[in-house]
CSV table of C-alpha atoms in Angstrom, one decimal:
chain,number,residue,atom,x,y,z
A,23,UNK,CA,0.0,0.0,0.0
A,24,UNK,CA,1.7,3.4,-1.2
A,25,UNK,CA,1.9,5.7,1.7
A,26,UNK,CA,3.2,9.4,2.0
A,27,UNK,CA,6.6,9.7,4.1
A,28,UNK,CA,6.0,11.0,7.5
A,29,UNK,CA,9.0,13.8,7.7
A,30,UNK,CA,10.9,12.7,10.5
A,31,UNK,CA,10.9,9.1,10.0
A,32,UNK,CA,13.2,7.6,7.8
A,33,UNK,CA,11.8,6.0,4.5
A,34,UNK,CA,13.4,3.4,1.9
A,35,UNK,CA,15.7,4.9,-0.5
A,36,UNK,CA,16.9,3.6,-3.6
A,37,UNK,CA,21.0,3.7,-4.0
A,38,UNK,CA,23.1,2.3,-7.2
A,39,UNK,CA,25.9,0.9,-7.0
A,40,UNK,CA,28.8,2.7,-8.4
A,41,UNK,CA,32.2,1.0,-7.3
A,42,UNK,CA,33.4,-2.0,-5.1
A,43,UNK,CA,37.1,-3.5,-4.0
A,44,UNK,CA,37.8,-7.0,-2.4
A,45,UNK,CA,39.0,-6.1,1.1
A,46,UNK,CA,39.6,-9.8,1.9
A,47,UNK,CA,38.6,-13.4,0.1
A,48,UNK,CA,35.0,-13.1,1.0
A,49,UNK,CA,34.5,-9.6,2.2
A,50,UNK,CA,33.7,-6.5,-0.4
A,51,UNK,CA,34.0,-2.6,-0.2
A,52,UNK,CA,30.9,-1.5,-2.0
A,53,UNK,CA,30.0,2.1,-2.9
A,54,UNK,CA,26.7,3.6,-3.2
A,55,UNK,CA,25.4,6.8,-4.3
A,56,UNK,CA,22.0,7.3,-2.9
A,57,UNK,CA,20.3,10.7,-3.7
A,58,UNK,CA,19.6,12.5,-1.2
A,59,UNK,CA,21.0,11.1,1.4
A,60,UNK,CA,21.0,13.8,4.7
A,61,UNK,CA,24.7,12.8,6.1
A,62,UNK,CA,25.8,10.6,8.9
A,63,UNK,CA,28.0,10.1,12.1
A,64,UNK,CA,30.5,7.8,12.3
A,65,UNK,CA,29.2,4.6,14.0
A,66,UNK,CA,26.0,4.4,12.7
A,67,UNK,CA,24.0,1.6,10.2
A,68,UNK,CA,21.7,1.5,7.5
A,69,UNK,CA,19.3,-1.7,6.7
A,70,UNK,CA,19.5,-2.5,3.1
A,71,UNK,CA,16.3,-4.1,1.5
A,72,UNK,CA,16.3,-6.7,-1.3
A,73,UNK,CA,13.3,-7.3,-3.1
A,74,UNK,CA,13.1,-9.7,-5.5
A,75,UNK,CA,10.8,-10.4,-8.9
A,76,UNK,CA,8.1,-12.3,-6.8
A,77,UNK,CA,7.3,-9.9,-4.1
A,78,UNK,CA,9.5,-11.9,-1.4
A,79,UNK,CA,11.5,-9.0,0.5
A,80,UNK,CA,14.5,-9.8,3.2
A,81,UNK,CA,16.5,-7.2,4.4
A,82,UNK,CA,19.7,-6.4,6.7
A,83,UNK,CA,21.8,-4.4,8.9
A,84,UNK,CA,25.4,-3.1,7.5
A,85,UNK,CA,27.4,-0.6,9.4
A,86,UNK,CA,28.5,2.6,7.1
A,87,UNK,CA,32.2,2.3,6.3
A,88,UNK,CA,33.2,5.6,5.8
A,89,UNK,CA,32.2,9.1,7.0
A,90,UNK,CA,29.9,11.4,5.6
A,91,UNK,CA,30.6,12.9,1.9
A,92,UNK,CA,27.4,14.2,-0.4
A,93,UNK,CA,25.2,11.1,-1.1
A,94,UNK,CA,27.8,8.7,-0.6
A,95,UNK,CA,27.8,5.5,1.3
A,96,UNK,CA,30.3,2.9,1.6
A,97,UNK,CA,29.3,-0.4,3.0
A,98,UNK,CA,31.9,-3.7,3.9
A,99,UNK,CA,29.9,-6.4,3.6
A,100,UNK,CA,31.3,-10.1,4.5
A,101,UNK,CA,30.0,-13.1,2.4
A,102,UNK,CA,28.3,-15.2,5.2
A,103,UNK,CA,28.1,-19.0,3.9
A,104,UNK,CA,24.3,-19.4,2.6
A,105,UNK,CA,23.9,-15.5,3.1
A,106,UNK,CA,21.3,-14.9,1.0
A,107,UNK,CA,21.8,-10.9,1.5
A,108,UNK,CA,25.3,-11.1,1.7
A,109,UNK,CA,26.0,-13.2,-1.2
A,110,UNK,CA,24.1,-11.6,-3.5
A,111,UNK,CA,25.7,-8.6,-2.6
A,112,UNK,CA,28.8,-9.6,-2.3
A,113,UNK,CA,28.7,-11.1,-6.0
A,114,UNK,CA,25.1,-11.1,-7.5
A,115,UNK,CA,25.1,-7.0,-7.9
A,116,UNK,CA,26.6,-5.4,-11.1
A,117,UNK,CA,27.5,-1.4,-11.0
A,118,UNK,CA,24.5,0.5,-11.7
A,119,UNK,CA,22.0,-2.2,-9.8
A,120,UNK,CA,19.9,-0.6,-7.1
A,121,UNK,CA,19.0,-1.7,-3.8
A,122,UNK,CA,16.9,-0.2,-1.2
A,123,UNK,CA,18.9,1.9,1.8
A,124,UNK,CA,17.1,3.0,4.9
A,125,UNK,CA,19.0,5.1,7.5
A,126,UNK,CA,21.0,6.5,8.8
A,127,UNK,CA,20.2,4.9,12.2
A,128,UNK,CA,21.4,4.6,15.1
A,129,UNK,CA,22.6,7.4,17.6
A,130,UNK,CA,24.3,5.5,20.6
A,131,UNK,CA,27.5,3.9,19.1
A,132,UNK,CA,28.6,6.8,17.3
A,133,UNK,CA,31.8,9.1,16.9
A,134,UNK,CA,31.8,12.4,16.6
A,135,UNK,CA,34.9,14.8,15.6
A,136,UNK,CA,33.8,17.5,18.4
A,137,UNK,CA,34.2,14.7,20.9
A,138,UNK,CA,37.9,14.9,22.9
A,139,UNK,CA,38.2,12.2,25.1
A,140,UNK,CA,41.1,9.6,23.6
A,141,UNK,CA,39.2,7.0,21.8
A,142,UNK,CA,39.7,3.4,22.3
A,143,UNK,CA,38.4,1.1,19.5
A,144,UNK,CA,38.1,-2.4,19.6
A,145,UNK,CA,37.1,-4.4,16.5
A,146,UNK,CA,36.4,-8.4,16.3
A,147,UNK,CA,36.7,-9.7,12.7
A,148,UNK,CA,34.3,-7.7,10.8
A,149,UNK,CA,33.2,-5.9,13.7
A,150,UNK,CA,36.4,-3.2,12.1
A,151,UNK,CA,33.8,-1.4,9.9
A,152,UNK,CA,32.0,1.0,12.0
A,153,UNK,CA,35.6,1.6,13.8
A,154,UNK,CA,36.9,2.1,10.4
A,155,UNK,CA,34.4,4.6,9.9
A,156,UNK,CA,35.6,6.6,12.9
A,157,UNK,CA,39.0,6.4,12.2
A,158,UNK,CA,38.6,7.9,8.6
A,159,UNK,CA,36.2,10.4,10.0
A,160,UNK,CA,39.0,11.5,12.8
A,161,UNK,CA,41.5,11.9,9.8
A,162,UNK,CA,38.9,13.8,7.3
A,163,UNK,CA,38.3,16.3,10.4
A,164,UNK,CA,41.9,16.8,10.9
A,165,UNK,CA,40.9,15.6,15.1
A,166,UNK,CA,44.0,15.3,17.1
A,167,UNK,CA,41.9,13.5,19.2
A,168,UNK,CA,44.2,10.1,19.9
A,169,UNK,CA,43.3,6.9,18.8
A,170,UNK,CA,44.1,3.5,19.5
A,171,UNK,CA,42.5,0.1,17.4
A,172,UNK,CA,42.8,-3.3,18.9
A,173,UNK,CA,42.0,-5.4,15.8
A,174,UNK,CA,41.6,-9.3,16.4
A,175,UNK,CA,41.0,-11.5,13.5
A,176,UNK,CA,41.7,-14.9,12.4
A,177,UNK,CA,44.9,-14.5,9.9
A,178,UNK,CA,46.9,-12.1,8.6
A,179,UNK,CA,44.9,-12.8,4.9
A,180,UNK,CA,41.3,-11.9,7.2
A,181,UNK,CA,42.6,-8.2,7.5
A,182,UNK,CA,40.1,-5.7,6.3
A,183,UNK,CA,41.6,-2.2,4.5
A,184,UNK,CA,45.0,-3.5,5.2
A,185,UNK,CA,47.1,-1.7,3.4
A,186,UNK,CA,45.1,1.9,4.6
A,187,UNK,CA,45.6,0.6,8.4
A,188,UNK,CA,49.4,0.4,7.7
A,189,UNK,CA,49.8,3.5,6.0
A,190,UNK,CA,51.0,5.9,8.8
A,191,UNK,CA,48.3,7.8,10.7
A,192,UNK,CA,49.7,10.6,12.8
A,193,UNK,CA,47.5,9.6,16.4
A,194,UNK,CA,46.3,6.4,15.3
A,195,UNK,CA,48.1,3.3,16.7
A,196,UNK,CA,46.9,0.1,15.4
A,197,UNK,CA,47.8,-3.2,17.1
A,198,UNK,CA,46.9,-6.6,15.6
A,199,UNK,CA,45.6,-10.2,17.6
A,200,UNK,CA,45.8,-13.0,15.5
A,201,UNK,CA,43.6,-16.1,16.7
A,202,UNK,CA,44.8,-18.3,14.6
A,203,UNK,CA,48.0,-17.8,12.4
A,204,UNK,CA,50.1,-14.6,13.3
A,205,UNK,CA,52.6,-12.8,10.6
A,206,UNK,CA,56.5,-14.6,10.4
A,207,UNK,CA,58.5,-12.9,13.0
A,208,UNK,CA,55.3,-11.9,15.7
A,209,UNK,CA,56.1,-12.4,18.8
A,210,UNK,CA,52.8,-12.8,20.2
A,211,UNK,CA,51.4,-16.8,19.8
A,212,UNK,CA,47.9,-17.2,18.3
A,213,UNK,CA,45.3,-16.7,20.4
A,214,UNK,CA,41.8,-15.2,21.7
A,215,UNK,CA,41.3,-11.0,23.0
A,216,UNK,CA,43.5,-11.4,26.7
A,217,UNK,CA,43.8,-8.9,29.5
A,218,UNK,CA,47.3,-8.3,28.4
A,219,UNK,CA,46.3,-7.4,24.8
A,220,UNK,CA,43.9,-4.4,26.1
A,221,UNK,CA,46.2,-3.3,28.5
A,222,UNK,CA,48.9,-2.8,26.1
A,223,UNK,CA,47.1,-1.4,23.4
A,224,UNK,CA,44.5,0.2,24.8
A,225,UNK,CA,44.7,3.6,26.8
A,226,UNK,CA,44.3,4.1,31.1
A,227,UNK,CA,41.3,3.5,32.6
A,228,UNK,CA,42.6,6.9,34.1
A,229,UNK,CA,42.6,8.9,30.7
A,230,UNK,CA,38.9,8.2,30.7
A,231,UNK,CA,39.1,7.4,27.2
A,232,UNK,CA,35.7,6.4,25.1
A,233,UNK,CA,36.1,2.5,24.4
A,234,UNK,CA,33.7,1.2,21.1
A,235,UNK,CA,33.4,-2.2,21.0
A,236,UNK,CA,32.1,-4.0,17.7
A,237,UNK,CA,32.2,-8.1,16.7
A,238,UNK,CA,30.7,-11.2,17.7
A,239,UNK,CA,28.8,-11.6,20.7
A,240,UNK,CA,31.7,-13.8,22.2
A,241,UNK,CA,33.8,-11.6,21.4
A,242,UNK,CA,32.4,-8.3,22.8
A,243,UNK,CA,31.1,-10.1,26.2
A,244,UNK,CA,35.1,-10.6,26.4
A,245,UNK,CA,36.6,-7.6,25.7
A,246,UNK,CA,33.5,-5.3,27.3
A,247,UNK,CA,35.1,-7.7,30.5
A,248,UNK,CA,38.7,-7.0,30.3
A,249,UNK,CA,37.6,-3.1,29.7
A,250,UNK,CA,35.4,-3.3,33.4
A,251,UNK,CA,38.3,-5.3,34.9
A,252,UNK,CA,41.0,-2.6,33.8
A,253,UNK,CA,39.1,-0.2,35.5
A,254,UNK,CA,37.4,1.3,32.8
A,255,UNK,CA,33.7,3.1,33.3
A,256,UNK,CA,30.9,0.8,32.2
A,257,UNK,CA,29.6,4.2,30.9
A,258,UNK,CA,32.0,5.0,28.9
A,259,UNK,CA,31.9,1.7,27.2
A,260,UNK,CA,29.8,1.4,24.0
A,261,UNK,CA,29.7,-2.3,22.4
A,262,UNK,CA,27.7,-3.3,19.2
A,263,UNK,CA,27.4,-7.2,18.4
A,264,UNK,CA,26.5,-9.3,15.7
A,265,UNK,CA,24.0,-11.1,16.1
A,266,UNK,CA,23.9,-14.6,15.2
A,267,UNK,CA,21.3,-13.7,11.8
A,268,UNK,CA,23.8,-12.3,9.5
A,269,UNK,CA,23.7,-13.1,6.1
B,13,UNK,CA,20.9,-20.6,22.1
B,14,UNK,CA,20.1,-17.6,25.3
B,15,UNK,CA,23.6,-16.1,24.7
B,16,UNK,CA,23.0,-15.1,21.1
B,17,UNK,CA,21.9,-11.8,21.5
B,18,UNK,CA,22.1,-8.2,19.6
B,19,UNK,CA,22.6,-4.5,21.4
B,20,UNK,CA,19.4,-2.3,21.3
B,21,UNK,CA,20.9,-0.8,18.4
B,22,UNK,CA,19.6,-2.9,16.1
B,23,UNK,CA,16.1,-1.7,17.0
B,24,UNK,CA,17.0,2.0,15.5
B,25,UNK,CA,16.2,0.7,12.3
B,26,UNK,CA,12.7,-0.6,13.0
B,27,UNK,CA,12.1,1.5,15.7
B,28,UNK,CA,12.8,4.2,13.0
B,29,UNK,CA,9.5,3.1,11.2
B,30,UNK,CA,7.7,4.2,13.9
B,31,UNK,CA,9.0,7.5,15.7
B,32,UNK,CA,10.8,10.8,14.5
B,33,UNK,CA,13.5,10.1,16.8
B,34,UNK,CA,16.1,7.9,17.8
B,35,UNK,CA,14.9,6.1,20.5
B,36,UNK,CA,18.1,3.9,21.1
B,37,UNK,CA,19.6,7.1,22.7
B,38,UNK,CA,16.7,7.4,25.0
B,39,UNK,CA,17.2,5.6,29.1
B,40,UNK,CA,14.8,3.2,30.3
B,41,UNK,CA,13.3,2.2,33.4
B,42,UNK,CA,13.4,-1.3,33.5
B,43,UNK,CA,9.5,-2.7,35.1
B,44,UNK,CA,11.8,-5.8,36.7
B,45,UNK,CA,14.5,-4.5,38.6
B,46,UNK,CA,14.6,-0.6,38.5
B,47,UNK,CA,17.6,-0.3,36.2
B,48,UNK,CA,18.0,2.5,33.9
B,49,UNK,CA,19.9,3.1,30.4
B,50,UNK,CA,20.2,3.7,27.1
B,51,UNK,CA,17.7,1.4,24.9
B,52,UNK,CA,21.0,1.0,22.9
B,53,UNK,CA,22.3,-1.2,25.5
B,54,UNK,CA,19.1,-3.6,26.2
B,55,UNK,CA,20.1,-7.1,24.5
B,56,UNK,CA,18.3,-8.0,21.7
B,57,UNK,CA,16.7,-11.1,20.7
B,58,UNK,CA,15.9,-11.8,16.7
B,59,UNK,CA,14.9,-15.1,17.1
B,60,UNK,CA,11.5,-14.9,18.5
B,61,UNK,CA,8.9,-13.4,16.3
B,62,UNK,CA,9.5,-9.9,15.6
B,63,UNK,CA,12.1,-8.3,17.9
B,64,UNK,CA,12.3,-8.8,21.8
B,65,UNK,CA,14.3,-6.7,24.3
B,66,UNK,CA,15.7,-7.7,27.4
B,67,UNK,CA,17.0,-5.8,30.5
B,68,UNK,CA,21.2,-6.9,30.5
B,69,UNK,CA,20.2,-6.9,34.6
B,70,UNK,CA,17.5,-9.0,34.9
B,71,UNK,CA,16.8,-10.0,31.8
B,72,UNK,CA,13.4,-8.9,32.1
B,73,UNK,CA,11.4,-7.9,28.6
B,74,UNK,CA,11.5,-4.4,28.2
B,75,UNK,CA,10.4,-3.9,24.8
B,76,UNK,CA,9.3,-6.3,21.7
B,77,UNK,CA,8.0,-5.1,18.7
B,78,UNK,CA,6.4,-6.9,15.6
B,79,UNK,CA,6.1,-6.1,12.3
B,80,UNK,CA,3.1,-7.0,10.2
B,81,UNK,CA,3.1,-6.0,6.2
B,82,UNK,CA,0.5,-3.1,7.1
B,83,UNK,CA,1.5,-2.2,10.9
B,84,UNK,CA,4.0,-2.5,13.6
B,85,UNK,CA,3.1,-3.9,17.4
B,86,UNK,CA,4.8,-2.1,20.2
B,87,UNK,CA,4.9,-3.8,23.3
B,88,UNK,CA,6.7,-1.3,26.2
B,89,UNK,CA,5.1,-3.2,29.3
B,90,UNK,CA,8.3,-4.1,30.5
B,91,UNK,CA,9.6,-0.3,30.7
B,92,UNK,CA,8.7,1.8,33.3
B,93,UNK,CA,9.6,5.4,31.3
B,94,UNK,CA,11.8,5.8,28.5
B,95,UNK,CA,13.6,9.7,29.0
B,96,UNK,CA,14.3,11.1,25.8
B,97,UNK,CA,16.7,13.9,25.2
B,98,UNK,CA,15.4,16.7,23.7
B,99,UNK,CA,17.1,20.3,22.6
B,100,UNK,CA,16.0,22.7,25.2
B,101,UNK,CA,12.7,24.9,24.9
């Protein structure tokens, strides 16, 4: 049933695809220009509708990968095994295809480049996007704001925007934990998020510093953990997880 | 499995259907136990029909809302007040 947008609430908008890069194996940049589109904070998420010939609709949650510029939106998007979303992303969409995009959303786990407090972020596998976003928006505001990434993932080869993250980025310290195969001449053995990984990458519970947490559930219950048992302020804690739907 | 569980900000979207603001920035009371914060950190369960929120205290249902094709149910019995931050007047 058509229905006029209520201003205020956010309505389905139709974006086309105009670029993607391979960031891993299974995990694609893609790039959308959506008319229109009124700007976002780093953090936040859209909900991206399929619909396909036969009415039958599905749709998903994908954090923004990049900060705010004109009507353009950058999604990472992993290929979940029997994704239906995520694989037809991933490979079924051609430049120039359109999707549905609905957002932004989201005002909770969010960056902003007014904000002073030395940021702590700590990504799980593909949990990296949203702190990707704030990490680009920190460098396209010129913040001197300091930074620190704790980036856990599987293998060297499971690194999202690689190459960017070792480019160097005045205030931005990025420290790796592999879980399962580290890089010749690491001297840290594979293994899950410890105290000791936190602790040295991370900031003082004392500088106050605002600590985003994205990734699995696992993996956020664990870190969110180590934070409260560093001393850090449950408040000044801010976790997103995946939920167990992807795809 | 009871441990597989979103944030509260994965109602914004849905919830974004409904009002002009964003309610996962807004605290809640929870109707259980007393405790109040941000619907953004209420753990979210997408399993059950629709969308059901639980208080990370007492796990109590706070919120659940449903989605029909022609309306949404909103179920708040579980929170006591939700305080929304508004500009001042």
């Amino acid at each position: 049933m058509a229905r006029a947008a209520v201003p205020g609430r956010l309505s389905w908008r139709v974006a086309r695809l105009t670029d993607t890069r391979a960031e891993t194996a299974t995990a694609r940049t893609l790039v959308f220009d959506v008319p229109g589109w009124p700007g976002h904070l780093a953090g936040q998420h859209v909900d991206v509708r399929l619909t396909a010939d036969d009415g039958y609709s599905t749709q998903r949650s994908y954090s923004i990968a990049a900060p705010a510029d004109g009507d353009r939106v950058e999604l990472t998007v992993q290929d979940v095994p029997d994704g239906e979303v995520s694989s037809y992303l991933t490979e079924g969409l051609s430049v120039g295809d359109p999707v549905e995009i609905r957002g932004p959303v989201g005002g909770w786990f969010v960056w902003r480049p007014a904000d002073t407090a030395p940021v702590l972020l700590v990504a799980g596998g593909s949990g990296v996007v949203p702190l990707m976003a704030m990490a680009r928006a920190r460098r396209q505001a010129g913040s001197r704001t300091p930074f620190r990434l704790v980036y856990s993932v599987r293998t060297p080869a499971d690194r999202y925007y690689a190459a960017e993250l070792r480019r160097p980025d005045p205030g931005l310290d990025v420290a790796y934990v592999y879980t399962r195969a580290v890089p010749e001449g690491s001297s840290r053995p594979p293994g899950r998020l410890a105290v000791a990984d936190l602790n040295s990458g991370g900031w003082p519970a004392d500088f106050a510093p605002d600590c985003f947490v994205c990734g699995p559930t696992g993996f956020v219950e664990t870190a969110a953990d180590i934070l409260l048992s560093l001393g850090h302020d449950a408040r000044k804690i801010k976790t997103e997880r995946f939920g167990p739907t992807g795809g | 499995m009871i441990d597989d569980y979103e944030d509260g900000n994965a109602l914004a979207g849905p919830l974004s259907e409904i009002f002009t603001f964003d309610v996962t920035t807004a605290d809640t009371r929870c109707a259980g136990c007393g405790r109040t914060g941000p619907v953004a950190g209420l753990r979210v369960y997408t399993h059950a029909p629709g969308l059901v929120a639980r208080c990370p205290g007492c796990e109590e249902v706070v919120l659940r809302v449903v989605r029909t094709p022609t309306a949404a149910w909103l179920d708040l019995r579980g929170s006591v007040a939700l305080r929304i931050p508004l500009a001042p007047a």
